[in-house]
Amino acid sequence: MLFISYIKNNIVGGFLIAVWIFLISFGIISSSKPAWLIKLSNPGKMSEAYDLKNEADVFLKDKNYLEALSLYSEALKRQPDYTAASTNMGIVYSKLKQYDKAIKTFDKLASQDVKRKNVIYYNMAEIFEKTNKPKRAVMYYIKSAESAPFPASAYQKAGELLMNNRQFNKAIEAFNKAIENKQTILNAYKGMLIHEKSKYKKSSANYEIINNLLQKSTYDFSMYDNTIFEESIMKNHDIAKCDNNLGYCYAMKNEINKSLQNFKKALQIWPNFKDAKNNIKAI
């Protein structure tokens, strides 16, 4: 999962385009270079670091981890505070199962005033999950969710770990938050605003515009066709999985009616979902 790709969401294109046009109308999407590139005192070194990082990203995608690691290191020699390169280098360490180095890299980033800490926390959570430390993994998945523009995946992962450790009440809470953050246009819209806000300095006009939009108490989505968005929700297998897991948690709490309701919801979204079918038979 690359730093630059993590924040992508799978909401159907029609809705995304409509909201993006709405954002552009407020002048908050810029085609200019990122702020971190403009402010540098040594643009030559940063340009080199930027090129090296992009080249390393290709090697990372191709699973050529040693080449990627070498290039990220070179990028950081030229620009030590290059957050994206540091984050992806931590990911490479994780892929190489050098977990101590990966955690050290992510810990250092998390202690700094960097944007999109949710990416850092998510990667830390994955490492703790792989190394059989579920309590720490849950903690970092939740930390990631609480600061993420699109937190559903992190809540879902936390819920699965909690469920597997028989913490059913906490698992139910996490799965419900995952579903909530996938089911509403409002959450999708706010997620896009939060993502855009992270691109700007707090002192900038665009940051203030977005912040004011986020603080509104009511939103009017009547200008959009909600049909596409609603249809995408009704086909979302991740929501079906959350409903199925909710059904299991309620069954373990001996709340059979709630359990059946969630299994049936899962099958409404995903009619061929074998786990949900088998769970209904078991109930």
Coordinates of C-alpha atoms in Angstrom, one line a residue:
M1 CA 0.0 0.0 0.0
L2 CA 1.8 3.1 -1.2
F3 CA 1.6 6.4 0.7
I4 CA 0.3 8.1 -2.4
S5 CA -2.4 5.5 -3.1
Y6 CA -3.7 4.7 0.3
I7 CA -6.2 7.5 0.4
K8 CA -8.0 6.4 -2.8
N9 CA -11.6 5.4 -2.3
N10 CA -13.8 3.0 -4.3
I11 CA -16.9 5.1 -4.4
V12 CA -18.5 5.0 -7.8
G13 CA -17.2 7.5 -10.3
G14 CA -20.4 9.5 -10.9
F15 CA -20.6 10.6 -7.4
L16 CA -16.9 11.3 -7.1
I17 CA -16.9 13.5 -10.2
A18 CA -19.9 15.5 -9.0
V19 CA -18.4 16.2 -5.6
W20 CA -15.0 17.0 -7.2
I21 CA -16.7 19.6 -9.5
F22 CA -18.3 21.0 -6.4
L23 CA -15.0 21.3 -4.6
I24 CA -13.4 23.0 -7.7
S25 CA -16.1 25.6 -7.6
F26 CA -14.8 26.7 -4.3
G27 CA -11.3 27.0 -5.6
I28 CA -9.8 24.4 -3.3
I29 CA -8.3 22.0 -5.8
S30 CA -5.0 23.2 -7.2
S31 CA -3.0 21.9 -10.1
S32 CA 0.1 23.6 -8.7
K33 CA 3.0 21.8 -7.2
P34 CA 2.6 20.5 -3.6
A35 CA 3.3 22.9 -0.7
W36 CA 6.3 20.9 0.5
L37 CA 7.9 21.3 -2.9
I38 CA 7.4 25.0 -3.2
K39 CA 8.8 25.9 0.3
L40 CA 12.1 24.1 0.0
S41 CA 15.3 26.1 0.4
N42 CA 17.1 23.7 -2.0
P43 CA 14.8 22.9 -4.9
G44 CA 17.6 21.1 -6.8
K45 CA 18.0 18.5 -4.1
M46 CA 14.3 18.1 -3.6
S47 CA 13.8 17.6 -7.3
E48 CA 16.4 14.8 -7.2
A49 CA 14.8 13.3 -4.1
Y50 CA 11.3 13.5 -5.8
D51 CA 12.6 11.6 -8.9
L52 CA 14.3 9.0 -6.8
K53 CA 11.2 8.4 -4.7
N54 CA 9.1 8.0 -7.8
E55 CA 11.5 5.5 -9.2
A56 CA 11.6 3.6 -5.9
D57 CA 7.8 3.5 -6.0
V58 CA 7.9 1.6 -9.3
F59 CA 10.3 -1.0 -7.8
L60 CA 8.1 -1.3 -4.7
K61 CA 5.0 -2.0 -6.9
D62 CA 7.1 -4.6 -8.8
K63 CA 8.1 -6.2 -5.4
N64 CA 11.8 -5.4 -6.1
Y65 CA 12.2 -4.4 -2.5
L66 CA 16.0 -4.1 -2.3
E67 CA 16.2 -1.7 -5.2
A68 CA 13.3 0.3 -3.8
L69 CA 15.0 0.5 -0.4
S70 CA 18.3 1.7 -2.0
L71 CA 16.5 4.5 -3.9
Y72 CA 14.4 5.6 -0.9
S73 CA 17.6 5.8 1.1
E74 CA 19.2 8.0 -1.6
A75 CA 16.1 10.2 -1.7
L76 CA 16.3 10.7 2.0
K77 CA 20.0 11.6 1.8
R78 CA 19.0 14.5 -0.4
Q79 CA 15.9 15.5 1.6
P80 CA 15.9 14.0 5.1
D81 CA 12.4 15.3 6.0
Y82 CA 10.7 13.7 2.9
T83 CA 7.8 12.1 4.6
A84 CA 6.5 10.1 1.7
A85 CA 9.9 8.5 1.1
S86 CA 10.3 7.7 4.8
T87 CA 6.8 6.1 4.9
N88 CA 7.4 4.0 1.8
M89 CA 10.8 2.9 3.1
G90 CA 9.0 1.7 6.3
I91 CA 6.7 -0.3 4.1
V92 CA 9.7 -1.8 2.3
Y93 CA 11.2 -2.9 5.7
S94 CA 7.8 -4.5 6.5
K95 CA 7.7 -6.3 3.1
L96 CA 11.3 -7.6 3.9
K97 CA 10.0 -8.7 7.3
Q98 CA 12.5 -6.3 9.0
Y99 CA 9.8 -5.4 11.4
D100 CA 12.0 -3.7 14.0
K101 CA 13.3 -1.3 11.4
A102 CA 9.8 -0.7 10.0
I103 CA 8.4 0.1 13.4
K104 CA 11.3 2.4 14.2
T105 CA 10.7 4.3 11.0
F106 CA 7.0 4.7 11.6
D107 CA 7.5 5.6 15.3
K108 CA 9.8 8.4 14.2
L109 CA 7.3 9.7 11.7
A110 CA 4.4 9.4 14.2
S111 CA 6.3 11.6 16.7
Q112 CA 6.6 14.4 14.1
D113 CA 4.1 16.9 13.0
V114 CA 3.4 15.2 9.7
K115 CA 0.2 15.0 7.7
R116 CA -1.8 11.8 7.1
K117 CA -0.7 10.1 10.2
N118 CA -3.5 7.6 9.6
V119 CA -1.3 6.0 6.9
I120 CA 1.5 5.6 9.4
Y121 CA -0.7 4.2 12.0
Y122 CA -2.4 1.7 9.6
N123 CA 1.0 0.4 8.5
M124 CA 2.1 0.0 12.1
A125 CA -1.2 -1.9 12.9
E126 CA -0.5 -4.3 10.0
I127 CA 2.9 -5.1 11.4
F128 CA 1.6 -5.8 14.8
E129 CA -1.1 -8.0 13.3
K130 CA 1.5 -9.9 11.3
T131 CA 3.7 -10.4 14.4
N132 CA 0.8 -11.7 16.5
K133 CA 0.3 -8.6 18.7
P134 CA -3.5 -8.1 18.3
K135 CA -3.9 -5.6 21.2
R136 CA -1.4 -3.2 19.7
A137 CA -2.7 -3.8 16.2
V138 CA -6.2 -2.9 17.3
M139 CA -4.9 0.2 19.0
Y140 CA -3.2 1.5 15.9
Y141 CA -6.1 0.5 13.6
I142 CA -8.4 2.6 15.8
K143 CA -5.8 5.5 15.8
S144 CA -5.7 5.3 12.0
A145 CA -9.5 5.3 11.7
E146 CA -9.8 8.3 14.0
S147 CA -7.6 10.5 11.8
A148 CA -8.4 9.0 8.3
P149 CA -10.5 10.7 5.6
F150 CA -12.0 7.3 4.8
P151 CA -11.8 5.2 8.1
A152 CA -14.0 2.2 7.2
S153 CA -11.2 -0.2 6.3
A154 CA -9.3 0.5 9.6
Y155 CA -12.5 0.0 11.7
Q156 CA -13.2 -3.2 9.8
K157 CA -9.7 -4.6 10.5
A158 CA -10.0 -3.6 14.2
G159 CA -13.4 -5.3 14.4
E160 CA -12.1 -8.6 13.0
L161 CA -9.2 -8.7 15.5
L162 CA -11.6 -7.9 18.4
M163 CA -14.0 -10.5 17.2
N164 CA -11.3 -13.2 17.0
N165 CA -10.3 -12.3 20.5
R166 CA -13.9 -12.7 21.7
Q167 CA -14.3 -9.0 22.6
F168 CA -17.7 -9.0 21.0
N169 CA -19.1 -5.6 22.3
K170 CA -16.0 -3.7 21.1
A171 CA -16.1 -5.6 17.8
I172 CA -19.7 -4.7 17.2
E173 CA -18.9 -1.0 17.8
A174 CA -16.0 -1.2 15.3
F175 CA -18.1 -3.0 12.6
N176 CA -20.9 -0.5 13.0
K177 CA -18.5 2.4 12.5
A178 CA -17.1 0.7 9.4
I179 CA -20.6 0.4 7.9
E180 CA -21.6 3.9 8.9
N181 CA -18.5 5.4 7.2
K182 CA -19.4 3.5 3.9
Q183 CA -23.1 4.1 3.9
T184 CA -23.6 7.8 3.8
I185 CA -23.0 10.5 1.2
L186 CA -22.2 12.9 4.1
N187 CA -19.3 10.8 5.3
A188 CA -18.0 10.4 1.7
Y189 CA -18.2 14.1 1.2
K190 CA -16.5 15.0 4.4
G191 CA -13.8 12.4 3.7
M192 CA -12.9 14.2 0.5
L193 CA -12.8 17.6 2.2
I194 CA -10.5 16.2 4.9
H195 CA -8.2 14.7 2.2
E196 CA -8.1 18.0 0.4
K197 CA -7.5 20.0 3.6
S198 CA -4.3 17.9 4.3
K199 CA -2.7 19.4 1.1
Y200 CA -2.6 23.0 2.5
K201 CA -1.0 25.0 5.3
K202 CA -3.2 26.1 8.1
S203 CA -2.5 29.7 7.1
S204 CA -3.7 29.3 3.5
A205 CA -7.0 30.5 2.2
N206 CA -7.9 27.1 0.8
Y207 CA -7.4 25.5 4.2
E208 CA -9.8 28.0 5.7
I209 CA -12.4 27.5 3.0
I210 CA -12.4 23.7 3.5
N211 CA -12.4 24.1 7.3
N212 CA -15.5 26.2 7.1
L213 CA -17.2 23.7 4.9
L214 CA -16.4 20.9 7.4
Q215 CA -17.8 22.9 10.3
K216 CA -21.2 23.4 8.6
S217 CA -24.1 21.8 10.6
T218 CA -26.2 21.0 7.5
Y219 CA -25.4 20.0 3.9
D220 CA -27.6 20.0 0.8
F221 CA -26.9 17.1 -1.5
S222 CA -30.1 17.7 -3.6
M223 CA -28.0 18.8 -6.6
Y224 CA -26.5 15.3 -6.9
D225 CA -28.1 12.1 -8.2
N226 CA -27.8 9.8 -5.2
T227 CA -28.9 6.7 -7.1
I228 CA -25.4 5.7 -8.2
F229 CA -24.1 6.1 -4.7
E230 CA -26.9 4.1 -3.2
E231 CA -26.6 1.4 -5.8
S232 CA -22.9 1.1 -5.0
I233 CA -23.6 0.6 -1.3
M234 CA -26.1 -2.1 -2.1
K235 CA -23.3 -4.1 -3.9
N236 CA -20.5 -3.4 -1.5
H237 CA -19.0 -6.7 -0.3
D238 CA -17.1 -5.1 2.5
I239 CA -20.4 -4.0 4.1
A240 CA -21.7 -7.5 3.6
K241 CA -18.7 -8.9 5.4
C242 CA -19.2 -6.4 8.3
D243 CA -22.9 -7.4 8.5
N244 CA -21.9 -11.1 8.6
N245 CA -19.4 -10.4 11.3
L246 CA -22.0 -8.5 13.3
G247 CA -24.3 -11.4 13.0
Y248 CA -21.6 -13.7 14.4
C249 CA -20.9 -11.4 17.3
Y250 CA -24.5 -11.2 18.2
A251 CA -24.8 -15.0 17.9
M252 CA -21.9 -15.3 20.4
K253 CA -23.8 -13.0 22.7
N254 CA -26.9 -15.2 22.3
E255 CA -28.8 -12.3 20.7
I256 CA -30.3 -14.5 18.0
N257 CA -32.8 -12.0 16.4
K258 CA -30.1 -9.4 15.9
S259 CA -27.8 -12.1 14.6
L260 CA -30.3 -13.2 11.9
Q261 CA -31.1 -9.6 10.9
N262 CA -27.4 -9.0 10.1
F263 CA -26.9 -12.3 8.3
K264 CA -29.9 -11.4 6.1
K265 CA -28.6 -7.9 5.5
A266 CA -25.3 -9.5 4.3
L267 CA -27.2 -11.7 1.8
Q268 CA -29.3 -8.8 0.5
I269 CA -26.0 -7.1 -0.5
W270 CA -24.2 -10.3 -1.6
P271 CA -26.7 -13.1 -2.4
N272 CA -24.0 -15.7 -3.0
F273 CA -22.1 -15.0 0.3
K274 CA -21.4 -18.6 1.5
D275 CA -20.4 -17.6 5.0
A276 CA -23.6 -15.7 5.6
K277 CA -25.6 -18.6 4.2
N278 CA -23.8 -21.1 6.4
N279 CA -24.3 -18.9 9.4
I280 CA -28.0 -18.7 8.9
K281 CA -28.2 -22.5 8.6
A282 CA -26.2 -22.8 11.9
I283 CA -28.5 -20.4 13.7

